[in-house]
XYZ file of C-alpha atoms in Angstrom:
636
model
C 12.067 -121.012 -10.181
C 14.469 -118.626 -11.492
C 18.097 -120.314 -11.598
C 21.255 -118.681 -11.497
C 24.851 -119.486 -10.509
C 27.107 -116.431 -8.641
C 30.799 -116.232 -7.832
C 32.047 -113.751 -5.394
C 35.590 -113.153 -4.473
C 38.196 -111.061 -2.864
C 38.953 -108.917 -6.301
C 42.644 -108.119 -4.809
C 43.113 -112.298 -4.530
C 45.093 -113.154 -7.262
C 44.707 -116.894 -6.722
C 41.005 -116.438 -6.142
C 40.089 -114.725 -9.643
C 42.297 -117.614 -11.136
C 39.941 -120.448 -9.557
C 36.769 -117.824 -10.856
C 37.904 -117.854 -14.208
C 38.661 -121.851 -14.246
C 35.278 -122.472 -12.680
C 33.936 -120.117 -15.318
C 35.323 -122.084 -18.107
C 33.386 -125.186 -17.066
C 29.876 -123.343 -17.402
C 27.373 -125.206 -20.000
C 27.253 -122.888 -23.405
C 23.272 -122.229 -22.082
C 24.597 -120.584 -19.421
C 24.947 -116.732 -19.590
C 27.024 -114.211 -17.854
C 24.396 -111.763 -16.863
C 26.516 -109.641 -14.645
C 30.275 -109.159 -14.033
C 31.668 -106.624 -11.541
C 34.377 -106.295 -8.953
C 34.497 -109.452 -7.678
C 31.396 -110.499 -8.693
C 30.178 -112.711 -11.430
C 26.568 -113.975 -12.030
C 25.602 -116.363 -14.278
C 21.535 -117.030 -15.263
C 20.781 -120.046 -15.643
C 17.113 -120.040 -16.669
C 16.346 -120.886 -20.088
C 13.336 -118.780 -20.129
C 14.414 -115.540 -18.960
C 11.747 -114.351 -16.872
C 13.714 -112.753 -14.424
C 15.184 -109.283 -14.504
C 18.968 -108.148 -14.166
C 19.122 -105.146 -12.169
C 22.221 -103.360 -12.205
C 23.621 -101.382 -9.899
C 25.616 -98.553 -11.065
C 28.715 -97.219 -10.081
C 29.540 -100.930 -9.472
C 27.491 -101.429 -6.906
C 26.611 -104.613 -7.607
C 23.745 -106.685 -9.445
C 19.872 -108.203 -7.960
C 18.260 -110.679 -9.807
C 14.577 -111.851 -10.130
C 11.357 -109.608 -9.289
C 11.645 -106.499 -7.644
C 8.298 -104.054 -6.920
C 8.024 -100.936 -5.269
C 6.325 -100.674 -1.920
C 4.701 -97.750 -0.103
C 2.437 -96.914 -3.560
C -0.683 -96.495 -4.527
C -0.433 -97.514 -8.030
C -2.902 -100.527 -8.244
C -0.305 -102.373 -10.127
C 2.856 -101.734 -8.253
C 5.593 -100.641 -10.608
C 8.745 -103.115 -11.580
C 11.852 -101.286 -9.684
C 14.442 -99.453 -11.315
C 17.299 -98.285 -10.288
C 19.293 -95.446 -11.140
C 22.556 -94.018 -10.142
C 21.617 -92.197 -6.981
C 19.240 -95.160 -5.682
C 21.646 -97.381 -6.511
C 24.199 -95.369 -4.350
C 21.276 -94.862 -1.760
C 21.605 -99.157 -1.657
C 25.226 -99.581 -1.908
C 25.236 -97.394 1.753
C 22.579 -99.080 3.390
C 24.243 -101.889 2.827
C 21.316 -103.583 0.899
C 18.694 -102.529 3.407
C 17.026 -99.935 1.461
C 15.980 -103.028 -1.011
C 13.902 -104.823 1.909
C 12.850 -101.713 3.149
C 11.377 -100.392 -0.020
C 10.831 -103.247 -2.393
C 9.490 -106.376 -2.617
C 9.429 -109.855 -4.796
C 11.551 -112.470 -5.586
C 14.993 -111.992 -5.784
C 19.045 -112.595 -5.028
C 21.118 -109.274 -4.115
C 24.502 -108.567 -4.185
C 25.710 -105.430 -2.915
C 29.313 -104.280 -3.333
C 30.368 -101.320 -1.238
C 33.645 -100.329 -3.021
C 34.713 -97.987 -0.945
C 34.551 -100.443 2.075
C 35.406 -103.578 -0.187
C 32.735 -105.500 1.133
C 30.393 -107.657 -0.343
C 26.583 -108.151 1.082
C 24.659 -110.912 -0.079
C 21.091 -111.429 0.966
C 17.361 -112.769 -0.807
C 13.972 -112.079 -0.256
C 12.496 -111.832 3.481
C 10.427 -114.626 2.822
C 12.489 -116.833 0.984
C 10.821 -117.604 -1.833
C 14.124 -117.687 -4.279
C 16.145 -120.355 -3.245
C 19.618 -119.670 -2.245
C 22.733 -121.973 -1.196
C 26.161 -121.331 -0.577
C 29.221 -123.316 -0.912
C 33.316 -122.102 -0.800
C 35.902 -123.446 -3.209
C 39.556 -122.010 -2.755
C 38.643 -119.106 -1.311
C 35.194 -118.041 -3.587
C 32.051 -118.452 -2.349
C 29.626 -119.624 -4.805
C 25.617 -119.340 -4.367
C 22.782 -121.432 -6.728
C 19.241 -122.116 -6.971
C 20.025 -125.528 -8.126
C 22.739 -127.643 -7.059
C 23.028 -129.415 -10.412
C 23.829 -125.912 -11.918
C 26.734 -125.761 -9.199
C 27.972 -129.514 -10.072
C 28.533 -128.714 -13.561
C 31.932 -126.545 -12.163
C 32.174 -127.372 -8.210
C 34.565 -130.970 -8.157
C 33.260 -131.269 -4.427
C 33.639 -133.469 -2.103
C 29.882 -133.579 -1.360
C 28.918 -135.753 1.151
C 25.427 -136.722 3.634
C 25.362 -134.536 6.626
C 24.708 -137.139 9.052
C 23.296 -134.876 11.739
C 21.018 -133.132 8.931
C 19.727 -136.592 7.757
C 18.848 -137.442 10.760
C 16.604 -134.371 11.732
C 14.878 -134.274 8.461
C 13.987 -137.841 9.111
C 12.375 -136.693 12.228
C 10.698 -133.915 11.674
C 10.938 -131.699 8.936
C 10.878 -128.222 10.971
C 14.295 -129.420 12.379
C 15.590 -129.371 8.931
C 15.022 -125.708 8.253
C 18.479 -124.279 8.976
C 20.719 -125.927 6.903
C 21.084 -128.834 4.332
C 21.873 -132.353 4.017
C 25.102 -131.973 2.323
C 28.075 -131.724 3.956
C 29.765 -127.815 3.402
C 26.634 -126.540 1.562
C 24.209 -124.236 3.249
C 21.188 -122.174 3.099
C 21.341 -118.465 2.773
C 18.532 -117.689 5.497
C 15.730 -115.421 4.569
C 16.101 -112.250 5.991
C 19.524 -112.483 6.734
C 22.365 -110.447 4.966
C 26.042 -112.327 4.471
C 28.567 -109.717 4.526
C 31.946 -110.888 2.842
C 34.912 -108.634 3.844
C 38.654 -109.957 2.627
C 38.843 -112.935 5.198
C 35.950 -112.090 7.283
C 32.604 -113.359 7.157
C 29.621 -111.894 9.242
C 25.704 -112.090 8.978
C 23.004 -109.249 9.857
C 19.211 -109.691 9.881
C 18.144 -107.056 7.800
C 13.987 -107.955 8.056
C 12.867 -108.954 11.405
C 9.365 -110.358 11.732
C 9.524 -109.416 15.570
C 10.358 -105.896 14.740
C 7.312 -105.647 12.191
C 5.004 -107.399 14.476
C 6.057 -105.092 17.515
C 5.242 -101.865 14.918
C 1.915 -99.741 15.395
C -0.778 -102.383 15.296
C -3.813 -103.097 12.971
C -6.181 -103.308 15.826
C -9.752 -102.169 14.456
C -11.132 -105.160 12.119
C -12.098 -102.382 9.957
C -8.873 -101.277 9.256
C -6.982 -104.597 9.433
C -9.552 -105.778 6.636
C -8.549 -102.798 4.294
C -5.082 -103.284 4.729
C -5.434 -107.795 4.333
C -7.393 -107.025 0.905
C -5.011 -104.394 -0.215
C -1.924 -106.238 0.296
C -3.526 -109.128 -1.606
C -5.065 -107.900 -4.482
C -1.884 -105.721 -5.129
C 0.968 -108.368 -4.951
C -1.798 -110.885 -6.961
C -1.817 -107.516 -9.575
C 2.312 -106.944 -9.492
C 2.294 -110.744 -10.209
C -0.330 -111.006 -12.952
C 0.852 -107.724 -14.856
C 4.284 -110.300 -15.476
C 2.514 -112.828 -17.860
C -0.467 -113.591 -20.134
C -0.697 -117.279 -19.599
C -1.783 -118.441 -15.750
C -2.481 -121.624 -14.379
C -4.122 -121.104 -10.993
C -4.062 -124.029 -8.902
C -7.435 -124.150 -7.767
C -7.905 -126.648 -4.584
C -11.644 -125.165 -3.889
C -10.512 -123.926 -0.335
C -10.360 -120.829 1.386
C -7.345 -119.624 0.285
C -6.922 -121.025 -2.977
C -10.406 -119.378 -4.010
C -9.430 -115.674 -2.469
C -6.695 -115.792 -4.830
C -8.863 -116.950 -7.895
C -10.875 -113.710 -6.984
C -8.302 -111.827 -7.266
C -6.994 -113.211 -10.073
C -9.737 -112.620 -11.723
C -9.898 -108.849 -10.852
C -6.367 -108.622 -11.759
C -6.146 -104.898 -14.369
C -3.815 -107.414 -16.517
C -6.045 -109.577 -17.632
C -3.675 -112.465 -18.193
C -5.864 -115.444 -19.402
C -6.622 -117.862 -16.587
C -7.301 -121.544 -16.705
C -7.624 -122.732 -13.038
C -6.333 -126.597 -12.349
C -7.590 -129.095 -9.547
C -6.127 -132.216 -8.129
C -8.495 -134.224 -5.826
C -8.249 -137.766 -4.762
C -9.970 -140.715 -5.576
C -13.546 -140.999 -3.685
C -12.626 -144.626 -2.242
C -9.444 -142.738 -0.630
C -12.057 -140.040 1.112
C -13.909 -142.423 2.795
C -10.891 -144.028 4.768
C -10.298 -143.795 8.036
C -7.595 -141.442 8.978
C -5.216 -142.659 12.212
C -3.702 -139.876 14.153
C -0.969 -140.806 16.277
C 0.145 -139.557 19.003
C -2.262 -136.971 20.009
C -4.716 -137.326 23.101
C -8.117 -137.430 22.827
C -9.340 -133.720 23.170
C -6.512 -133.222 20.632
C -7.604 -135.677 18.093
C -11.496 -134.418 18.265
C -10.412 -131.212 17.648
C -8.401 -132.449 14.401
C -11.728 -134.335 12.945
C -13.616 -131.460 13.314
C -11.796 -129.319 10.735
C -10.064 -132.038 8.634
C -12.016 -133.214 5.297
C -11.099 -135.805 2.925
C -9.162 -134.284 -0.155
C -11.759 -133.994 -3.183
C -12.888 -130.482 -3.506
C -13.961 -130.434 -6.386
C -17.665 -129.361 -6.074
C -15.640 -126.003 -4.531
C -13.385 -125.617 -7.340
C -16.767 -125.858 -9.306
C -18.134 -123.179 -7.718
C -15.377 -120.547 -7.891
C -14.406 -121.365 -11.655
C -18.317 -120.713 -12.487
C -18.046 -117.595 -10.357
C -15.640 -116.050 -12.912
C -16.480 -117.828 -15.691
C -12.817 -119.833 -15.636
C -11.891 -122.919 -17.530
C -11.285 -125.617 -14.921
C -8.861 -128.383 -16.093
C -9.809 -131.534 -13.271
C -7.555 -134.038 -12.490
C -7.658 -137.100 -9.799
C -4.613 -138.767 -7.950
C -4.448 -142.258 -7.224
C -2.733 -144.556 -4.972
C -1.364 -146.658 -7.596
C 1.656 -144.479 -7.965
C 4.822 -145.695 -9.882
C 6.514 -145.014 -6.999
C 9.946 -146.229 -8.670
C 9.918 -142.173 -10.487
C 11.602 -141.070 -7.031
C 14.965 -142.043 -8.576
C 14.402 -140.388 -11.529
C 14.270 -136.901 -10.128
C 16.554 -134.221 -10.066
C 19.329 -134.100 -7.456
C 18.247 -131.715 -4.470
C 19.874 -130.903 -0.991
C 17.560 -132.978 1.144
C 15.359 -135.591 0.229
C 12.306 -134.572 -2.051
C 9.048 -135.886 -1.252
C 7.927 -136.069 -4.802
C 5.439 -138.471 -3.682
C 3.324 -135.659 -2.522
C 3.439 -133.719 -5.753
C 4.255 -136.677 -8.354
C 0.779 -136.400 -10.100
C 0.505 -132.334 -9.991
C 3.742 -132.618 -11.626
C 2.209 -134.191 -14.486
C -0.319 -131.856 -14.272
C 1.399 -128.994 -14.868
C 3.604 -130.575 -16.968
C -0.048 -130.644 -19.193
C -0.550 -127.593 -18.875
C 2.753 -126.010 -19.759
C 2.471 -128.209 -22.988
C -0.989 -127.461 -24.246
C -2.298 -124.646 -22.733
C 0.772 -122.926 -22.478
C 0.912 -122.130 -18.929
C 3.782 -119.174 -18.173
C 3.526 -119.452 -14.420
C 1.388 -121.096 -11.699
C -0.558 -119.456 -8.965
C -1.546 -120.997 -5.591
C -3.169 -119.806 -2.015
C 0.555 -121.634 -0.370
C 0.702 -119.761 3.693
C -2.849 -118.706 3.430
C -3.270 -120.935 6.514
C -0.717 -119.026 8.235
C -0.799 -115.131 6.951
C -4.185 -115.714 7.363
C -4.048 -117.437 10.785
C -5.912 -121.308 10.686
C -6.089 -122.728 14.088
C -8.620 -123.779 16.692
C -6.118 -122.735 19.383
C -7.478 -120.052 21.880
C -4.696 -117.540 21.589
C -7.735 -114.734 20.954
C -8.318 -114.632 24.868
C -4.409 -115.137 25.609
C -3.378 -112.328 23.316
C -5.924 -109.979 24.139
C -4.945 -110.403 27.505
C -1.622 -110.193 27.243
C -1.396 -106.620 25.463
C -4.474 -104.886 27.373
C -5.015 -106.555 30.909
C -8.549 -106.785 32.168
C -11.030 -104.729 30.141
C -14.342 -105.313 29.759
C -14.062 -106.539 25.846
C -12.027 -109.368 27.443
C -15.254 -111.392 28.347
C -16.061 -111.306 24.710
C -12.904 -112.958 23.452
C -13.032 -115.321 26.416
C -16.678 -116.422 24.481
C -14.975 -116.799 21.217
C -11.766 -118.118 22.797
C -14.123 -120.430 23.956
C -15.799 -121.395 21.002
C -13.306 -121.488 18.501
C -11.108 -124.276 20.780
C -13.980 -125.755 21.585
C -12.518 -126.022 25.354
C -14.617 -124.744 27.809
C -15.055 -121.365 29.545
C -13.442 -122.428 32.847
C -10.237 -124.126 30.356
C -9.796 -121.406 28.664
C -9.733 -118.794 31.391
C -7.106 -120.693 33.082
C -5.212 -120.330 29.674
C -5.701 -116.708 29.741
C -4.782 -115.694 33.325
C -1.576 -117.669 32.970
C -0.241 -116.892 29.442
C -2.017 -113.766 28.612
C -2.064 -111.902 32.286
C 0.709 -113.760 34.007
C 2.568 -114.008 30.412
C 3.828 -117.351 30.886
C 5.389 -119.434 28.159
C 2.197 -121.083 25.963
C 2.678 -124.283 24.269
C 0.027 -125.517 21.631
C -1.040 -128.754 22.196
C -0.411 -129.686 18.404
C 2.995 -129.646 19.598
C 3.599 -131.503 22.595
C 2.351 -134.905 20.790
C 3.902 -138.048 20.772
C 5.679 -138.290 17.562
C 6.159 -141.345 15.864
C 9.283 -142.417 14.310
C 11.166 -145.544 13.616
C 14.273 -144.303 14.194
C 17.088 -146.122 15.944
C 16.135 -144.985 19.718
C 19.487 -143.340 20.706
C 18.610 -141.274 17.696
C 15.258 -140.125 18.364
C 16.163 -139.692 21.618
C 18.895 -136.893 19.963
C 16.373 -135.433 17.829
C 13.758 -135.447 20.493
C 16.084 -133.121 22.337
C 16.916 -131.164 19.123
C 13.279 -130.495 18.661
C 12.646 -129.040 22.650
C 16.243 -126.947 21.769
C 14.587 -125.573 18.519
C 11.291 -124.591 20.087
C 12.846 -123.191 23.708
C 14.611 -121.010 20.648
C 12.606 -119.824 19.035
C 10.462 -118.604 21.920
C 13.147 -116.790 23.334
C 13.439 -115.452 19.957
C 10.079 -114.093 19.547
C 9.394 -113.789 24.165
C 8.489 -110.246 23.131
C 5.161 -111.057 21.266
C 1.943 -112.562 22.478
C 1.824 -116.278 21.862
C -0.902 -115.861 18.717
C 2.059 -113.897 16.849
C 4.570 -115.948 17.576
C 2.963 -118.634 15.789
C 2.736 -116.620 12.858
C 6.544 -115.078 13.386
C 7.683 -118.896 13.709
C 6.156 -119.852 10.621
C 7.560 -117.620 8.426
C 11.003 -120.065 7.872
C 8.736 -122.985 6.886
C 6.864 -121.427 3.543
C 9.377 -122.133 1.238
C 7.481 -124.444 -1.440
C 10.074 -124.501 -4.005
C 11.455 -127.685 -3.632
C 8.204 -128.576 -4.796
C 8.893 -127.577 -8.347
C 10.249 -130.323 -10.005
C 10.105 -131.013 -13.753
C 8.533 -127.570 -14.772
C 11.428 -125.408 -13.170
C 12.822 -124.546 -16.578
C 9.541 -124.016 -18.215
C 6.986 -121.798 -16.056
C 7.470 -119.739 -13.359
C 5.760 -120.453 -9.697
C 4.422 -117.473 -7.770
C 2.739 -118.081 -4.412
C 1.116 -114.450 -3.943
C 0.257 -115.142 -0.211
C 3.954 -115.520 0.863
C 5.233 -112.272 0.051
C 6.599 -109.158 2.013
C 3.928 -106.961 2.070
C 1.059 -109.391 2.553
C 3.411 -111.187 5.302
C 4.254 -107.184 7.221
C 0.006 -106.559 7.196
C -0.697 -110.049 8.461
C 2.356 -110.221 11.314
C 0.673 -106.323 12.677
C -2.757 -107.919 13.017
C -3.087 -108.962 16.494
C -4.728 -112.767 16.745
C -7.930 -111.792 18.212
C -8.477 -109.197 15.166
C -7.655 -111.832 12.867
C -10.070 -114.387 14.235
C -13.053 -112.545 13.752
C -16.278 -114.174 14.596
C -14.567 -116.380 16.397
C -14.023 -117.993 13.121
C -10.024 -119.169 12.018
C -9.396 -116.817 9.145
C -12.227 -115.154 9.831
C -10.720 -111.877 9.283
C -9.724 -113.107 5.653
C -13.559 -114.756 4.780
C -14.703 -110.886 5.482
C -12.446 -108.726 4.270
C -12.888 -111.097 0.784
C -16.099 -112.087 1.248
C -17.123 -110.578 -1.860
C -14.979 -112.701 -4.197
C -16.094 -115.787 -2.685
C -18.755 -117.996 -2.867
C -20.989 -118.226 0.362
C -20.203 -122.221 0.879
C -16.554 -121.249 0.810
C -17.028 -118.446 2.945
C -18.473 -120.599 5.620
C -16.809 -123.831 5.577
C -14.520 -124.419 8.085
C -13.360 -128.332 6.862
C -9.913 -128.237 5.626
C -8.844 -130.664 3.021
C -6.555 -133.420 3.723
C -4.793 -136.259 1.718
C -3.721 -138.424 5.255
C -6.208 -141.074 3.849
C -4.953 -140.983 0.719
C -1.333 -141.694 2.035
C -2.684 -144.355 3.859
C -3.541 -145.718 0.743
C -0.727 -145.557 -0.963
C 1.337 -147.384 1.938
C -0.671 -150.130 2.036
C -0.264 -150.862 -1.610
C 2.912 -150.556 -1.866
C 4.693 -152.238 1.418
C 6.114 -154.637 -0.860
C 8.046 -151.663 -2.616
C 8.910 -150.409 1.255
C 10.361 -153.831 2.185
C 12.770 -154.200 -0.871
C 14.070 -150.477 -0.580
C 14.144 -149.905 3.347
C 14.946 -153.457 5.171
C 18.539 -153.726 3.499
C 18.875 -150.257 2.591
C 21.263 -147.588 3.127
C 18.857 -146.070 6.315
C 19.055 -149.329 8.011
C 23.080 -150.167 7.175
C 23.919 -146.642 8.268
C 22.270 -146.674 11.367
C 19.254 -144.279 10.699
C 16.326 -146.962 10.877
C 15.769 -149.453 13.190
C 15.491 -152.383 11.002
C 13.550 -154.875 13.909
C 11.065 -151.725 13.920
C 10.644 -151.014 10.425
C 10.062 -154.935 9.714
C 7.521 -154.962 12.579
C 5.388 -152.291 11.025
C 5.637 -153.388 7.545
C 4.935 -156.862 8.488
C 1.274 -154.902 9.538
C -2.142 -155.537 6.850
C -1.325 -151.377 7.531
C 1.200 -149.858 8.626
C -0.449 -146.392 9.304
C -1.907 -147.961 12.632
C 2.022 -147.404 13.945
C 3.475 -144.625 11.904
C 2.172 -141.965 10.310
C 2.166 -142.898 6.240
C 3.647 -139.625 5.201
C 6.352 -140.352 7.507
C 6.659 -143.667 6.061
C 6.962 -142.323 2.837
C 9.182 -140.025 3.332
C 11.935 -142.596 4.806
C 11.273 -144.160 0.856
C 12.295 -140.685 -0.695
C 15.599 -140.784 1.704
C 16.248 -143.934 0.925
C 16.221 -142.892 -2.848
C 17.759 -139.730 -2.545
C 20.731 -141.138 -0.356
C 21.182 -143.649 -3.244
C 21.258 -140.611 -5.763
C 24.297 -139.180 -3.413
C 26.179 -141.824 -3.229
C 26.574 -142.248 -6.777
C 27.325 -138.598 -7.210
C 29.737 -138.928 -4.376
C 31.896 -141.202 -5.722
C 32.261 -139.030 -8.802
C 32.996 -135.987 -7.193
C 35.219 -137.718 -4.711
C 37.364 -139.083 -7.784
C 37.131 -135.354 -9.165
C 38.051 -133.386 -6.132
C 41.602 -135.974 -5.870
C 42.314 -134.510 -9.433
C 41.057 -130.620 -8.881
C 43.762 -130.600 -5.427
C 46.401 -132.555 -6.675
C-alpha cells in the first residue's frame, strides 16, 4: 500500500498556509516532500518508494502511485507520462482525461489555476486508499491514519452511527468511517475544492460503462476478458522482479497464476497457499438465516478451505515453487490489540496467519509485491442466481434464443423451469424490481434490538438505493455495478504495508469496463458461473480447475476458532465497551456464549468480528484521550 500524506489549501489564506507550514513541521524526518505547488503539498510516506510522482506542469498539480495507458496495443501497457500539453489537456478536464485514458493505482490532484480550484479524486476502483479530514481550514488526505496522527491534534472520536452499521453488516459500512470528522474519498468520485466551496462529481460511472455498446457474442466477450487480464497482470509484473502469488488453487487465483506465468517480464514467481487444518474441513457448517431452497443451494457450491491438491496442480503446470502453509484454530487471538490503528475495526482474525506468511516471504524470499485473484468472483460473475433468463429478457423480449437461457437459467439455479419462468416474465419482460434471495435472509445479530431494528432499516434504505441507482440496467449487471464499492482489500494489509506492495490484477479499470459490458447471460456460458472466464482461459488452467464448481470456504474453520476460544469472548465482550455503550445486548451475548457452540445462534465470523470491535474501540479510546488533551492545547 503506497502511503502518503497531502495538504491542500486556499493559497490566498494567509492563516491557512500558516497552519500548513506548522502541520508540516511535525512530519517524521522519513517523511518526504514529494510535491509542493499552489496550495498543494504532498508528502510520501512509503519507505520503499515504489510509487511514482507525476508532475503536472505548469502547476497543474501532482498524481501519485501507478498510472498506465489505456486504449494500446502494446502487450505491456506503457507507465504514463505526462508532458506539458497533456498535462494542460488534464488540468481542463478537470482530472477526467486521467480516468478516461489511464489506469492503476493512484491519488490525483488537479489544480486549475486559472479557476483556483482544486480537484481531488483516486482510482475508479478504489484500490489506493484515501481519507479526508479538515483542520483550520486545510483539508488533509492519507492512506494511513497513523501517518495523519503524527501532525493532526484531533479530536477523534467513535462514530456511533458508523459503529453500529459495521457491526451489522459490513456493506452498510462502505460510505464512510468510524471516526468522527474523517471520511472516505469515494472511488470514482472527484472533490472539487473552490475558496469556501466544496462540491463532488462522479467522474467514472459503472452505469454509464455498462449502458455502452455491449460485448454480446461470447466470442468477442472472451477476447476482450483475456485481453484485459493478461495486460493489467503484464503492466503489473513489468513493475518488479520478486512476486509472491497467492495461490488458493481456485478459479480465479489459478487464471492469474497463468498469466503470471506468461507475463513478457519474467519477474520470478514463488506462489504461496494457506489452507486449513483437515479436522476444520470436515465440520459442519451452520447457515443461519436462510430457508431451505436457499441453504441447498449454498452446500452445493461451498467446499471446505484446503485446496491444496489445486494449488498443486497449477504450480506443477508452470513449474512454480509453492511455499504451503496451514491455519489453525488455536490463534493467539490476544495479537488484535497489537495492530495498527485503522478507521473501522480490522478483522485481522481473518488474515492473522497470511500475515505471517507474507511476512516469510518478504524476509527470505524477498517478496516485492503480492498477487491475488481478489473480485474474480464478481468481474467474473459467481452466482447460482438465474439472472441469464431475466437479463436476456429484459434487453431483447421474446426471441426464440430465450428458451435456451430459460434451460440454463434453469440449471444453473437449480429452480425449476416453471420457477424460473415466473422470474423471467416478471423481472426480465415486465422489468420489475429483482431481489436475490441471498439477500432477503434473516440476519443474525446480537445487537441491542432497538438497534438492529435501525440498521435493519438502514440496510432496506441502502439497497432501495442503490437500485434506483443502477434501475437502468438488467438485474445481472446491477449485481456486478453494486459490487464494485465493496473490493477494496486493503485494509487487509497489515504488517507488510511498508515492505511489499499488494496488487490485485482483477480489480482494476480496464478488466472492471470489459466485465460491466458483458451482459450476464454471455458471461454465464454453459450455464456454468464464470463460465465465460473457465473458456476464454481455459488454456492456462488445469482441466479439474476448469470444471470445478466448489468454492472454498473457511465458515468451519471459524466455527472452530469460536468454540475454542469463548472463554477469550466472555472476558472481552460481557463487561466490555460494546455492552457498556449500548451496542451488544449483554443477556444475548451471555446466552450464546453460555452455548457448547455458539455458531448454532450467530454466525462465528460475526462473532468474531464483535471481538475485533471490542479491541479496536479499546485502541480509540486510548488514542482519544491523547488527542483530546492535544486538541485543548492546539485551540487554546
Amino acid at each position: 500500500m503506497y502511503r502518503y500524506l497531502a495538504f491542500v489549501w486556499n493559497s490566498r489564506n494567509l492563516e491557512s498556509a500558516r497552519t500548513v507550514n506548522a502541520l508540516s513541521t511535525s512530519a517524521p524526518a522519513t517523511w518526504n516532500l514529494a510535491y509542493e505547488g499552489t496550495g498543494i503539498k504532498l508528502f510520501r510516506t512509503d519507505a520503499r518508494r515504489t510509487a511514482s510522482v507525476y508532475r503536472l506542469d505548469r502547476n497543474g498539480g501532482v498524481i501519485f502511485g501507478k498510472l498506465f495507458e489505456s486504449h494500446t496495443e502494446a502487450e505491456v501497457p506503457r507507465q504514463a507520462q505526462f508532458d506539458a500539453d497533456e498535462a494542460l489537456r488534464v488540468v481542463r478536464s478537470g482530472g477526467r482525461r486521467v480516468v478516461e485514458r489511464y489506469w492503476g493505482t493512484y491519488l490525483a490532484i488537479v489544480h486549475d489555476d486559472a479557476a483556483r480550484k482544486h480537484h481531488v479524486f483516486r482510482d475508479p476502483t478504489g484500490t489506493l486508499p484515501c481519507y479526508s479530514t479538515t483542520y483550520r481550514g486545510v483539508d488533509v488526505f492519507f492512506a494511513d491514519i497513523e501517518d495523519a496522527l503524527h501532525c493532526l491534534p484531533g479530536p477523534f472520536s467513535i462514530d456511533r452511527d458508523h459503529l453500529s452499521r459495521w457491526l451489522y453488516s459490513l456493506s452498510l459500512a462502505r460510505e464512510a468511517t468510524a471516526i468522527e470528522n474523517v471520511e472516505p474519498l469515494p472511488a470514482g468520485e472527484c472533490l472539487t475544492l473552490h475558496e469556501q466551496a466544496r462540491t463532488r462529481t462522479r467522474i467514472w460511472d459503472p452505469v454509464a460503462v455498462a449502458s455502452a455498446p455491449n460485448f454480446e457474442r461470447p466470442e468477442e466477450a472472451e477476447l476482450a476478458l483475456r485481453s484485459a487480464v493478461q495486460s493489467t497482470v503484464n503492466a503489473w509484473a513489468s513493475c518488479y522482479r520478486n512476486i509472491t502469488h497467492r495461490l488458493s488453487g481456485g478459479l480465479d487465483s489459478s487464471i492469474v497464476a497463468g498469466c503470471l506465468a506468461h507475463a513478457p517480464a519474467k519477474p520470478q514467481l514463488t506462489f504461496c497457499n494457506l489452507a486449513i487444518e483437515d479436522s476444520d474441513a470436515q465440520q459442519q457448517v451452520h447457515l443461519l438465516g436462510m430457508d431451505r431452497a436457499t441453504i441447498e443451494k449454498v452446500r452445493a457450491i461451498v467446499s471446505h478451505g484446503d485446496e491444496r491438491r489445486y494449488a498443486r496442480l497449477v504450480a506443477q503446470r508452470w513449474g512454480v515453487p509453492l511455499v504451503e502453509r496451514k491455519r489453525s484454530p488455536e490463534l493467539n487471538m490476544q495479537r488484535l490489540s497489537a495492530i495498527p490503528l485503522r478507521l473501522r475495526p480490522l478483522m485481522y482474525f481473518a488474515s492473522m496467519e497470511m500475515d505471517d506468511t507474507r511476512m516469510e516471504m518478504v524476509r527470505n524470499h524477498g517478496a516485492e509485491a503480492f498477487f491475488s485473484g481478489q473480485s474474480g468472483d464478481t468481474v467474473f460473475l459467481a452466482t447460482t442466481q438465474p439472472v441469464a433468463s431475466i437479463d436476456y429478457a429484459r434487453r431483447h423480449g421474446l426471441r426464440p434464443a430465450l428458451w435456451r437461457h430459460l434451460l440454463a437459467s434453469s440449471t444453473l439455479s437449480k429452480e425449476s423451469l416453471w420457477t424460473v419462468l415466473q422470474k423471467t416474465v416478471s423481472h426480465g419482460l415486465l422489468r420489475r424490481r429483482y431481489v436475490s434471495r441471498f439477500h432477503t435472509f434473516w440476519r443474525t445479530t446480537l445487537l441491542n434490538s432497538e438497534l438492529a431494528t435501525q440498521m435493519a432499516h438502514s440496510e432496506q434504505t441502502l439497497r432501495e438505493a442503490q437500485h434506483v441507482a443502477t434501475a437502468a440496467l438488467p438485474p445481472g449487471t446491477q449485481m456486478l455495478a453494486n459490487a464494485i464499492a465493496s473490493t477494496a482489500y486493503h485494509e487487509f494489509v497489515v504488517h507488510t504495508r511498508g515492505l511489499a506492495d499488494d496488487i490485485d490484477p482483477l480489480d482494476a479499470q480496464p478488466v472492471w469496463e470489459v466485465a460491466l459490458r458483458i451482459p450476464s447471460y454471455t458471461s454465464l456460458k454453459g450455464a456454468t458461473s464464470r463460465g465465460l472466464a473457465r473458456h476464454a482461459f481455459r488454456d492456462v488452467l488445469p482441466e479439474e480447475i476448469r470444471k470445478r464448481t466448489a468454492k472454498g470456504s473457511g465458515s468451519a474453520f471459524y466455527q472452530n476458532v469460536v468454540h475454542k476460544h469463548r472463554g477469550l469472548l466472555r472476558d472481552q465482550l460481557l463487561d466490555g465497551h460494546l455492552v457498556n455503550d449500548g451496542y451488544l445486548d449483554r443477556r444475548k451475548l451471555e446466552e450464546c456464549l453460555a452455548l457448547d457452540d455458539p455458531s448454532t445462534q450467530i454466525v462465528a465470523s460475526t462473532l468474531l468480528s464483535y471481538l475485533a470491535a471490542e479491541i479496536w474501540m479499546q485502541q480509540w479510546k486510548q488514542v482519544g484521550t491523547a488527542t483530546a488533551a492535544r486538541y485543548r492545547n492546539a485551540v487554546s
